[in-house]
Coordinates of N, CA and C in Angstrom, one line a residue:
M1 N 83.7 56.8 52.2 CA 84.2 58.3 52.3 C 83.0 59.1 52.6
K2 N 81.7 58.9 51.7 CA 80.7 59.7 52.0 C 80.0 59.7 53.4
L3 N 80.1 58.5 53.9 CA 79.7 58.3 55.2 C 80.3 59.0 56.3
A4 N 81.7 58.9 56.1 CA 82.9 59.7 57.1 C 82.6 61.1 56.9
S5 N 82.2 61.6 55.6 CA 82.1 63.1 55.5 C 80.7 63.6 56.0
F6 N 79.8 62.7 56.1 CA 78.6 63.1 56.6 C 78.8 63.3 58.3
W7 N 79.3 62.3 58.7 CA 79.5 62.3 60.3 C 80.4 63.4 60.7
A8 N 81.3 63.8 59.8 CA 82.1 65.0 60.2 C 81.5 66.2 60.3
V9 N 80.5 66.4 59.2 CA 79.7 67.6 59.0 C 78.6 67.5 60.2
H10 N 78.1 66.4 60.5 CA 77.2 66.4 61.5 C 77.6 66.7 63.0
L11 N 78.9 66.2 63.2 CA 79.5 66.3 64.4 C 79.9 67.8 64.7
R12 N 80.5 68.4 63.5 CA 80.6 69.8 63.7 C 79.4 70.6 64.0
S13 N 78.2 70.4 63.4 CA 77.1 71.2 63.6 C 76.7 70.9 65.0
M14 N 76.8 69.8 65.7 CA 76.5 69.5 67.0 C 77.4 70.3 68.0
M15 N 78.7 70.5 67.7 CA 79.7 71.1 68.4 C 79.6 72.6 68.6
I16 N 79.1 73.2 67.5 CA 79.1 74.7 67.6 C 78.1 75.2 68.6
P17 N 76.7 74.7 68.7 CA 75.9 75.2 69.8 C 76.4 74.8 71.1
I18 N 76.9 73.7 71.4 CA 77.7 73.1 72.6 C 78.7 74.1 73.0
L19 N 79.6 74.8 71.9 CA 80.7 75.5 72.2 C 80.3 76.7 72.7
A20 N 79.0 77.3 71.9 CA 78.6 78.6 72.4 C 77.9 78.7 73.8
V21 N 77.4 77.5 74.2 CA 76.7 77.4 75.4 C 77.8 77.5 76.6
A22 N 78.9 76.7 76.3 CA 80.2 76.7 77.1 C 80.7 78.1 77.3
L23 N 80.9 78.8 76.1 CA 81.5 80.3 76.3 C 80.5 81.1 77.0
A24 N 79.2 80.9 76.8 CA 78.3 81.8 77.5 C 78.4 81.5 79.1
Q25 N 78.5 80.2 79.4 CA 78.5 79.9 80.7 C 79.8 80.3 81.3
T26 N 80.9 80.3 80.6 CA 82.2 81.0 81.1 C 82.2 82.4 81.3
A27 N 81.6 83.1 80.5 CA 81.4 84.5 80.6 C 80.4 84.9 81.9
D28 N 79.4 84.0 82.1 CA 78.6 84.3 83.2 C 79.3 84.1 84.5
A29 N 80.1 83.0 84.5 CA 81.0 82.7 85.6 C 81.9 83.9 86.1
E30 N 82.2 84.6 85.0 CA 83.3 85.6 85.3 C 82.6 86.9 85.7
M31 N 81.3 87.0 85.8 CA 80.5 88.1 86.1 C 79.6 88.0 87.3
G32 N 79.5 89.1 88.2 CA 78.7 89.0 89.1 C 77.6 90.2 89.0
S33 N 76.6 90.3 90.0 CA 75.6 91.3 89.7 C 75.0 91.9 91.0
I34 N 74.7 93.1 91.1 CA 73.9 93.6 92.4 C 72.6 94.0 91.9
S35 N 71.4 93.7 92.5 CA 70.2 94.1 92.0 C 69.6 94.8 93.2
G36 N 68.4 95.5 92.8 CA 67.7 96.1 93.9 C 66.6 97.1 93.4
T37 N 66.3 98.2 94.4 CA 65.5 99.2 93.9 C 66.1 100.5 94.5
V38 N 65.6 101.6 93.8 CA 66.1 103.0 94.3 C 64.9 103.8 94.5
T39 N 64.6 104.5 95.6 CA 63.5 105.3 95.8 C 63.9 106.5 96.7
Y40 N 63.0 107.4 96.8 CA 63.1 108.6 97.9 C 61.8 108.7 98.3
R41 N 61.8 109.5 99.7 CA 60.6 109.8 100.3 C 59.7 110.9 99.7
E42 N 60.3 111.9 99.2 CA 59.7 113.2 98.7 C 58.6 112.7 97.5
R43 N 57.6 113.4 97.5 CA 56.5 113.1 96.5 C 56.7 114.1 95.3
I44 N 57.8 113.9 94.7 CA 58.2 114.7 93.5 C 58.4 113.8 92.2
A45 N 57.8 114.1 91.3 CA 57.8 113.3 89.9 C 59.3 113.6 89.3
L46 N 59.9 112.7 88.7 CA 61.2 113.0 87.9 C 60.9 113.3 86.4
P47 N 61.8 114.3 86.0 CA 61.5 114.7 84.6 C 61.9 113.5 83.6
E48 N 61.4 113.5 82.5 CA 61.8 112.4 81.5 C 63.3 112.4 81.2
T49 N 64.0 113.5 81.4 CA 65.4 113.6 81.1 C 66.3 113.1 82.2
A50 N 65.7 112.6 83.4 CA 66.5 112.2 84.4 C 67.3 110.9 84.0
E51 N 68.3 110.6 84.9 CA 69.0 109.4 84.7 C 69.5 108.8 86.2
L52 N 69.7 107.6 86.3 CA 70.0 107.0 87.5 C 71.6 106.5 87.3
A53 N 72.5 107.0 88.2 CA 74.0 106.6 88.1 C 74.3 105.8 89.3
L54 N 74.9 104.6 89.2 CA 75.2 103.7 90.2 C 76.7 103.6 90.2
T55 N 77.4 103.3 91.3 CA 78.8 103.4 91.2 C 79.2 102.4 92.3
I56 N 80.0 101.2 92.1 CA 80.6 100.4 93.0 C 82.0 100.9 93.3
S57 N 82.3 101.1 94.5 CA 83.7 101.5 94.8 C 84.5 100.6 95.8
R58 N 85.6 100.7 95.8 CA 86.4 99.9 96.8 C 86.8 100.9 98.0
S59 N 86.5 100.5 99.1 CA 86.9 101.4 100.2 C 88.0 100.8 101.2
S60 N 89.1 101.5 101.4 CA 90.2 101.0 102.0 C 91.0 102.1 102.8
R61 N 90.9 102.1 104.2 CA 91.3 103.0 105.1 C 91.0 104.4 104.8
G62 N 89.8 104.7 104.5 CA 89.3 105.9 104.1 C 89.4 106.3 102.8
V63 N 90.0 105.6 101.9 CA 90.2 106.0 100.5 C 89.2 105.2 99.8
V64 N 88.4 106.0 98.9 CA 87.4 105.2 98.2 C 87.6 105.4 96.6
Q65 N 87.9 104.2 96.0 CA 88.2 104.3 94.6 C 87.1 103.4 93.6
P66 N 86.6 104.2 92.7 CA 85.6 103.5 91.9 C 86.1 102.3 91.2
V67 N 85.3 101.3 91.1 CA 85.6 100.1 90.5 C 84.8 100.0 89.2
T68 N 83.4 100.2 89.2 CA 82.8 100.1 88.2 C 81.4 101.1 88.2
S69 N 80.9 101.6 87.2 CA 79.7 102.3 87.2 C 78.7 101.9 86.1
L70 N 77.5 102.4 86.2 CA 76.4 102.3 85.3 C 75.4 103.4 85.3
T71 N 75.1 104.0 84.2 CA 74.2 105.0 84.1 C 73.0 104.7 83.3
M72 N 71.8 104.7 83.8 CA 70.5 104.4 83.1 C 69.6 105.6 82.9
S73 N 69.1 105.7 81.6 CA 68.1 106.8 81.2 C 66.8 106.3 81.7
L74 N 66.1 107.1 82.4 CA 64.9 106.7 83.1 C 63.5 106.9 82.3
G75 N 63.8 107.9 81.3 CA 62.6 108.2 80.6 C 61.4 108.5 81.4
R76 N 60.4 107.8 81.3 CA 59.2 108.1 82.0 C 59.1 107.2 83.5
K77 N 60.1 106.4 83.6 CA 60.1 105.6 85.0 C 60.0 106.7 86.2
Q78 N 59.3 106.2 87.1 CA 59.4 106.8 88.4 C 59.8 105.9 89.5
V79 N 60.0 106.3 90.6 CA 60.5 105.5 91.8 C 59.3 104.7 92.3
P80 N 59.4 103.6 92.8 CA 60.6 102.8 92.9 C 61.3 102.2 91.4
I81 N 62.6 102.4 91.4 CA 63.3 102.1 90.2 C 64.0 100.8 90.4
H82 N 63.8 99.7 89.5 CA 64.6 98.5 89.6 C 65.9 98.6 89.0
F83 N 66.9 97.8 89.3 CA 68.2 98.0 88.7 C 68.8 96.6 88.8
M84 N 69.6 96.4 87.9 CA 70.6 95.2 88.0 C 72.0 95.6 87.5
M85 N 72.9 95.7 88.4 CA 74.3 96.2 88.0 C 75.4 95.1 87.8
P86 N 75.8 94.9 86.8 CA 76.9 93.7 86.7 C 78.3 94.2 87.1
Y87 N 79.2 93.3 87.4 CA 80.5 93.7 87.8 C 81.3 92.5 87.5
Q88 N 82.8 92.8 87.2 CA 83.5 91.7 86.9 C 84.2 91.0 88.2
L89 N 84.0 89.8 88.3 CA 84.6 89.1 89.6 C 86.2 89.3 89.6
S90 N 86.7 89.5 88.6 CA 88.2 89.7 88.7 C 88.6 90.9 89.3
S91 N 87.6 92.1 89.4 CA 88.0 93.3 90.1 C 87.6 93.4 91.5
I92 N 87.2 92.2 91.9 CA 87.0 92.2 93.4 C 88.1 91.4 94.1
E93 N 88.7 92.2 95.1 CA 89.9 91.7 95.9 C 89.3 91.3 97.2
K94 N 89.9 90.1 97.7 CA 89.6 89.5 99.0 C 90.2 90.4 99.9
G95 N 89.4 90.5 101.1 CA 89.9 91.3 102.2 C 89.4 92.9 102.1
Q96 N 89.0 93.3 100.9 CA 88.7 94.7 100.7 C 87.1 94.9 100.9
D97 N 86.7 96.1 101.3 CA 85.1 96.4 101.5 C 84.8 97.2 100.1
Y98 N 83.6 96.8 99.9 CA 83.0 97.6 98.7 C 81.8 98.2 98.9
I99 N 81.4 99.4 98.4 CA 80.1 100.2 98.7 C 79.5 100.7 97.4
L100 N 78.2 100.7 97.5 CA 77.4 101.0 96.4 C 76.9 102.5 96.7
R101 N 77.0 103.4 95.8 CA 76.4 104.7 95.8 C 75.3 104.9 94.5
A102 N 74.4 105.8 94.8 CA 73.5 106.1 93.7 C 73.2 107.5 93.6
E103 N 73.0 108.0 92.3 CA 72.5 109.3 92.3 C 71.4 109.6 91.1
I104 N 70.5 110.3 91.3 CA 69.5 110.6 90.3 C 69.8 112.1 89.8
R105 N 70.1 112.1 88.5 CA 70.4 113.4 87.8 C 69.4 113.9 86.9
D106 N 69.6 115.1 86.5 CA 69.0 115.7 85.5 C 69.8 116.7 84.8
R107 N 70.2 116.4 83.5 CA 71.1 117.2 82.7 C 72.2 117.7 83.6
G108 N 73.0 116.9 84.2 CA 74.2 117.0 85.0 C 74.0 117.6 86.5
E109 N 72.8 117.8 86.9 CA 72.5 118.4 88.0 C 71.8 117.1 89.1
V110 N 72.6 117.0 90.2 CA 72.2 116.0 91.2 C 70.9 116.3 91.7
L111 N 69.9 115.7 91.7 CA 68.5 115.8 92.3 C 68.6 115.0 93.6
F112 N 68.9 113.6 93.6 CA 68.9 112.8 94.7 C 70.1 112.1 94.9
R113 N 70.5 111.7 96.0 CA 71.8 110.9 96.1 C 71.7 110.0 97.5
T114 N 72.6 108.9 97.4 CA 72.6 108.3 98.6 C 73.5 109.1 99.8
S115 N 73.1 109.2 101.0 CA 73.7 109.9 102.0 C 75.1 109.3 102.4
E116 N 75.1 107.9 102.2 CA 76.4 107.3 102.4 C 76.4 106.0 101.7
G117 N 77.7 105.5 101.4 CA 77.7 104.3 100.7 C 77.1 103.1 101.5
V118 N 76.6 102.0 100.6 CA 75.9 100.7 101.2 C 76.9 99.7 100.9
A119 N 77.2 99.0 101.9 CA 78.2 97.8 101.9 C 77.6 96.8 101.0
V120 N 78.3 96.3 100.1 CA 77.9 95.1 99.3 C 79.1 94.2 98.9
I121 N 78.7 93.1 98.1 CA 79.5 92.0 97.5 C 80.1 91.2 98.6
T122 N 81.4 91.6 99.3 CA 82.2 90.8 100.2 C 81.5 90.4 101.4
N123 N 80.4 91.2 101.7 CA 79.5 90.8 103.1 C 78.5 89.8 102.5
G124 N 78.3 89.4 101.3 CA 77.5 88.5 100.9 C 76.1 89.1 100.5
R125 N 76.2 90.6 100.4 CA 74.8 91.2 100.1 C 75.0 91.6 98.5
N126 N 74.2 91.0 97.8 CA 73.9 91.2 96.5 C 72.6 91.8 96.0
R127 N 71.9 92.2 96.8 CA 70.5 92.8 96.8 C 70.4 93.8 97.8
T128 N 70.0 95.0 97.3 CA 69.8 96.1 98.2 C 68.6 97.2 97.8
E129 N 68.0 97.7 98.9 CA 67.1 98.7 98.5 C 67.6 100.1 99.1
L130 N 67.9 101.1 98.2 CA 68.5 102.2 98.3 C 67.3 103.4 98.4
T131 N 67.4 104.1 99.5 CA 66.6 105.2 99.8 C 67.5 106.5 99.8
L132 N 67.2 107.4 98.7 CA 68.0 108.5 98.5 C 67.4 109.6 99.2
V133 N 68.3 110.6 99.3 CA 68.1 111.9 100.2 C 67.9 113.0 98.9
R134 N 67.3 114.2 99.2 CA 67.2 115.1 98.2 C 68.6 115.9 98.4
N135 N 69.1 116.4 97.2 CA 70.3 117.0 97.2 C 70.2 118.5 97.4
G136 N 69.9 118.8 98.6 CA 69.7 120.3 98.9 C 68.5 120.9 98.1
N137 N 68.5 122.1 97.6 CA 67.5 122.6 96.8 C 68.0 122.8 95.4
P138 N 67.8 121.9 94.5 CA 68.3 122.0 93.2 C 68.1 123.4 92.5
G139 N 69.1 123.9 91.7 CA 69.0 125.1 91.3 C 69.4 126.4 92.1
Q140 N 69.9 126.1 93.4 CA 70.3 127.1 94.3 C 71.7 126.9 94.6
T141 N 72.5 127.9 94.9 CA 73.9 127.8 95.5 C 73.9 127.2 96.9
Q142 N 74.7 126.2 97.0 CA 74.7 125.5 98.3 C 76.1 125.9 99.3
T143 N 77.1 126.1 98.4 CA 78.3 126.2 99.3 C 79.0 127.4 98.5
Q144 N 79.7 128.4 99.4 CA 80.5 129.4 98.8 C 81.9 129.4 99.3
V145 N 82.7 129.2 98.5 CA 84.2 129.1 98.9 C 84.9 129.7 97.6
N146 N 86.1 130.0 97.8 CA 86.8 130.9 96.7 C 87.4 130.1 95.7
Y147 N 87.2 128.6 95.8 CA 87.7 127.8 94.6 C 86.7 127.1 94.0
A148 N 85.2 127.5 94.2 CA 84.1 126.9 93.6 C 83.9 127.5 92.2
D149 N 83.3 126.6 91.3 CA 82.8 127.1 89.9 C 84.1 127.5 89.1
Q150 N 85.2 126.9 89.3 CA 86.5 127.1 88.6 C 87.1 125.7 88.1
K151 N 87.5 125.7 87.0 CA 88.2 124.7 86.5 C 89.7 124.6 87.1
W152 N 90.1 123.5 87.8 CA 91.3 123.5 88.5 C 92.3 122.4 87.8
E153 N 93.4 122.7 87.1 CA 94.1 121.6 86.4 C 95.4 121.2 87.4
L154 N 95.7 119.9 87.3 CA 96.5 119.3 88.2 C 97.9 119.7 87.6
T155 N 98.8 120.1 88.5 CA 100.1 120.3 88.2 C 101.2 119.6 89.0
E156 N 100.8 119.1 90.2 CA 101.5 118.4 91.1 C 100.7 117.3 91.9
L157 N 101.2 116.1 92.1 CA 100.6 115.1 92.8 C 101.5 114.3 93.5
N158 N 101.3 114.3 94.8 CA 102.2 113.3 95.8 C 103.5 113.9 95.8
G159 N 103.8 115.0 95.5 CA 105.1 115.8 95.4 C 105.9 115.7 94.0
R160 N 105.1 115.2 93.1 CA 105.8 115.0 91.6 C 104.9 115.9 90.6
S161 N 105.7 116.5 89.7 CA 105.2 117.3 88.9 C 104.3 116.5 87.8
V162 N 103.2 117.0 87.2 CA 102.5 116.3 86.3 C 102.7 117.0 84.8
R163 N 103.1 116.2 83.9 CA 103.4 116.6 82.5 C 102.2 116.7 81.8
N164 N 102.4 117.6 80.7 CA 101.1 117.9 79.7 C 100.8 116.7 79.0
N165 N 101.8 115.7 78.7 CA 101.5 114.6 77.9 C 100.8 113.4 78.7
Q166 N 100.4 113.6 80.0 CA 99.8 112.8 80.9 C 98.3 112.9 80.9
G167 N 97.8 113.9 79.9 CA 96.4 114.1 80.1 C 95.8 115.1 80.8
R168 N 96.7 115.7 81.8 CA 96.2 117.0 82.5 C 94.9 116.7 83.2
P169 N 94.8 115.9 84.3 CA 93.5 115.8 85.1 C 93.1 117.1 85.7
H170 N 91.9 117.3 85.6 CA 91.4 118.6 86.4 C 90.0 118.1 87.1
V171 N 89.6 119.2 87.9 CA 88.4 119.1 88.8 C 87.7 120.4 88.9
T172 N 86.5 120.4 89.1 CA 85.6 121.5 89.2 C 84.7 121.3 90.3
F173 N 84.7 122.3 91.4 CA 83.8 122.2 92.5 C 82.6 123.1 92.3
R174 N 81.6 122.6 91.8 CA 80.2 123.3 91.5 C 79.6 123.8 92.8
S175 N 79.2 125.0 92.8 CA 78.5 125.4 94.1 C 77.0 125.1 93.9
Q176 N 76.5 124.9 92.7 CA 75.1 124.5 92.5 C 75.0 123.0 92.8
G177 N 74.4 122.6 93.8 CA 74.2 121.3 94.1 C 75.3 120.6 94.8
N178 N 76.4 121.4 95.1 CA 77.6 120.7 95.5 C 78.0 119.7 94.7
E179 N 78.0 119.9 93.4 CA 78.4 118.8 92.3 C 79.9 118.9 92.2
L180 N 80.5 117.6 91.9 CA 81.9 117.4 91.5 C 82.0 116.9 90.1
L181 N 82.7 117.7 89.3 CA 82.9 117.4 87.8 C 84.4 117.2 87.7
G182 N 84.8 116.4 86.9 CA 86.3 116.2 86.5 C 86.7 115.3 85.5
H183 N 88.0 115.3 85.3 CA 88.6 114.4 84.4 C 89.8 113.8 84.9
G184 N 90.1 112.4 84.8 CA 91.3 111.8 85.6 C 92.4 111.8 84.6
G185 N 92.3 112.5 83.4 CA 93.3 112.3 82.3 C 93.0 111.1 81.3
V186 N 92.1 110.2 81.7 CA 91.7 109.3 80.9 C 90.1 109.2 80.9
N187 N 89.4 109.3 82.1 CA 88.2 109.0 82.2 C 87.3 110.2 82.9
Q188 N 86.2 110.5 82.4 CA 85.4 111.7 83.1 C 84.7 111.2 84.5
F189 N 84.6 111.9 85.3 CA 83.9 111.4 86.6 C 83.0 112.7 87.2
G190 N 82.3 112.1 87.9 CA 81.3 113.0 88.7 C 81.3 112.6 90.3
G191 N 80.5 113.4 91.0 CA 80.4 113.3 92.4 C 79.9 114.4 93.1
S192 N 80.3 114.4 94.4 CA 79.8 115.4 95.4 C 80.9 115.8 96.2
W193 N 80.6 117.1 96.9 CA 81.6 117.6 97.7 C 80.8 118.5 98.9
K194 N 81.4 118.6 100.0 CA 81.0 119.7 101.0 C 82.0 120.1 101.8
V195 N 81.6 121.1 102.6 CA 82.7 121.7 103.4 C 81.9 121.8 104.7
S196 N 82.5 121.4 105.9 CA 82.0 121.8 107.3 C 83.2 122.5 108.1
G197 N 82.9 123.8 108.3 CA 83.8 124.5 108.9 C 85.0 124.5 108.0
E198 N 86.2 124.2 108.2 CA 87.4 124.1 107.2 C 87.6 122.7 106.7
T199 N 86.8 121.8 107.1 CA 86.9 120.4 106.6 C 86.2 120.1 105.1
L200 N 87.0 119.7 104.3 CA 86.5 119.5 103.0 C 86.3 117.8 102.8
Q201 N 85.3 117.5 102.2 CA 84.9 116.0 102.0 C 84.3 115.9 100.6
V202 N 85.2 115.1 99.9 CA 85.0 114.7 98.4 C 84.6 113.4 98.3
D203 N 83.4 113.1 97.6 CA 82.9 111.7 97.2 C 82.9 111.6 95.7
V204 N 83.8 110.9 95.2 CA 83.8 110.6 93.6 C 82.8 109.5 93.4
G205 N 81.9 109.9 92.4 CA 80.8 108.9 92.3 C 81.0 108.0 90.9
A206 N 80.1 108.3 89.9 CA 80.1 107.7 88.7 C 81.4 108.1 87.9
M207 N 81.8 107.3 87.0 CA 83.1 107.4 86.3 C 83.0 106.5 85.0
T208 N 83.5 107.1 83.8 CA 83.4 106.3 82.6 C 84.6 105.1 82.8
M209 N 84.6 104.3 82.0 CA 85.6 103.1 82.2 C 86.3 102.9 80.8
I210 N 87.1 103.9 80.5 CA 88.0 103.8 79.3 C 89.3 103.4 79.7
G211 N 90.0 102.5 79.0 CA 91.3 102.2 79.2 C 92.4 103.0 78.5
A212 N 93.6 102.9 78.9 CA 94.8 103.7 78.5 C 96.0 103.0 78.8
D213 N 97.2 103.6 78.5 CA 98.4 103.0 78.8 C 98.6 103.1 80.4
Q214 N 99.6 102.3 80.9 CA 99.9 102.0 82.2 C 100.0 103.3 82.9
E215 N 100.9 104.0 82.5 CA 101.3 105.4 83.2 C 100.3 106.4 83.3
R216 N 99.3 106.6 82.4 CA 98.2 107.4 82.5 C 97.2 106.8 83.4
M217 N 97.0 105.4 83.4 CA 96.0 104.8 84.3 C 96.5 105.1 85.8
R218 N 97.6 104.9 85.9 CA 98.3 105.0 87.4 C 98.2 106.3 87.8
L219 N 98.4 107.4 86.9 CA 98.1 108.7 87.5 C 96.6 108.9 87.9
E220 N 95.7 108.5 87.0 CA 94.3 108.8 87.1 C 93.9 108.0 88.5
T221 N 94.4 106.8 88.8 CA 94.2 106.0 89.9 C 94.5 106.9 91.2
D222 N 95.8 107.4 91.1 CA 96.4 108.1 92.2 C 95.6 109.4 92.5
F223 N 95.2 110.0 91.3 CA 94.4 111.3 91.4 C 93.0 111.1 92.1
I224 N 92.3 110.1 91.7 CA 91.0 109.8 92.2 C 91.1 109.5 93.7
S225 N 92.2 108.7 94.0 CA 92.5 108.4 95.4 C 92.8 109.5 96.3
M226 N 93.6 110.4 95.7 CA 93.9 111.7 96.5 C 92.7 112.6 96.8
L227 N 91.8 112.9 95.9 CA 90.4 113.6 96.0 C 89.6 112.9 97.3
G228 N 89.7 111.6 97.4 CA 88.9 110.9 98.5 C 89.6 111.1 99.9
R229 N 90.9 111.3 99.8 CA 91.7 111.7 101.1 C 91.8 113.1 101.5
A230 N 91.6 114.0 100.6 CA 91.9 115.4 100.8 C 90.8 115.9 101.8
N231 N 91.2 116.7 102.9 CA 90.1 117.2 103.8 C 90.4 118.7 104.0
R232 N 91.3 119.3 103.1 CA 91.5 120.8 103.3 C 91.7 121.3 102.1
A233 N 91.3 122.6 101.7 CA 91.7 123.2 100.3 C 92.1 124.6 100.6
E234 N 93.0 125.1 99.9 CA 93.5 126.5 100.1 C 93.9 127.1 98.7
V235 N 93.5 128.3 98.6 CA 93.8 129.2 97.3 C 94.8 130.2 97.6
N236 N 95.8 130.2 96.8 CA 96.8 131.3 96.9 C 97.1 131.7 95.5
K237 N 96.3 133.1 95.1 CA 96.4 133.6 93.9 C 95.7 132.8 92.8
D238 N 96.6 132.1 91.9 CA 96.1 131.2 90.9 C 96.2 129.8 91.2
Q239 N 96.6 129.4 92.4 CA 96.9 128.0 92.9 C 96.0 127.4 93.8
L240 N 95.5 126.2 93.6 CA 94.9 125.5 94.7 C 95.5 124.4 95.0
Q241 N 95.5 124.1 96.4 CA 96.2 123.3 97.1 C 95.4 122.4 98.0
L242 N 95.4 121.1 97.7 CA 94.7 120.0 98.5 C 95.4 119.4 99.5
S243 N 95.1 119.3 100.6 CA 96.0 118.7 101.8 C 95.1 117.7 102.6
R244 N 95.9 116.8 103.2 CA 95.2 116.0 104.4 C 96.0 116.3 105.7
G245 N 95.3 117.2 106.6 CA 96.1 117.7 107.7 C 97.1 118.8 107.3
N246 N 98.4 118.4 107.5 CA 99.5 119.2 107.2 C 100.2 118.7 106.0
Q247 N 99.8 117.6 105.5 CA 100.4 116.9 104.3 C 99.8 117.4 102.8
I248 N 100.5 118.0 102.2 CA 100.3 118.6 100.9 C 100.0 117.3 99.9
L249 N 98.8 117.2 99.4 CA 98.6 116.0 98.5 C 98.6 116.5 96.8
A250 N 98.1 117.7 96.6 CA 98.1 118.1 95.3 C 98.1 119.5 95.2
K251 N 98.6 119.9 93.9 CA 98.5 121.3 93.4 C 97.9 121.5 92.3
F252 N 97.3 122.6 92.1 CA 96.4 122.8 90.9 C 96.7 124.3 90.3
R253 N 96.5 124.6 89.2 CA 96.4 125.8 88.6 C 95.1 126.1 88.0
R254 N 94.6 127.4 88.0 CA 93.3 127.7 87.1 C 93.3 127.2 85.9
G255 N 92.3 126.7 85.4 CA 92.1 126.2 84.1 C 92.1 127.4 83.1
R256 N 92.6 127.1 81.8 CA 92.6 128.1 80.8 C 91.3 127.9 79.9

């Protein structure tokens, strides 16, 4: 009996590290990653409070939907900045396109950003070098429209009223640096926006990744998708209306 007990304990002690290795390998197999560098051409030093925000988004028929994001505090780091961004393989859908965007921010203000998304993952590209462009003149007003610098709370989306218990998504179009700030009802998000003539373009960037019940998550997904589709904005008294062509996508009220 003593010999049997010895071998039982010995085998258990051998199995624990083997099981740990197997679990680690399984976890690694469920994750992918994109690595590379971020730089810009200007000879400008970054402040110690700067941070790098990276976002992988799914792009389908002109609609961009964030999949995962990563924010890095830079401290004393200067460009070129090396990064490795993990993502879950289960979040990648076959036949879809994925793009990577980056921003360098300082206390919420966008200093540098990608001028356009870089295709990754489904084209076999898991390493990339990103060259950012300066985001206008930081600290100065970039765009003047009558809906900028105000909080707009969502009241109607795709023809359906939004109830208070759904988290009340909202968005703010900041004129300083053309920065987009908002909340999808569950997660906070950032990004950028611009107006050319009467055409509005919204790019949702980094986003927190908090989970919630199915109804609120569906509303948030539809809200973010709508922002990417909208190309026109109109204000009537205390109501903002976002449209795509002649199709009304969403209505908002001024935030309280």
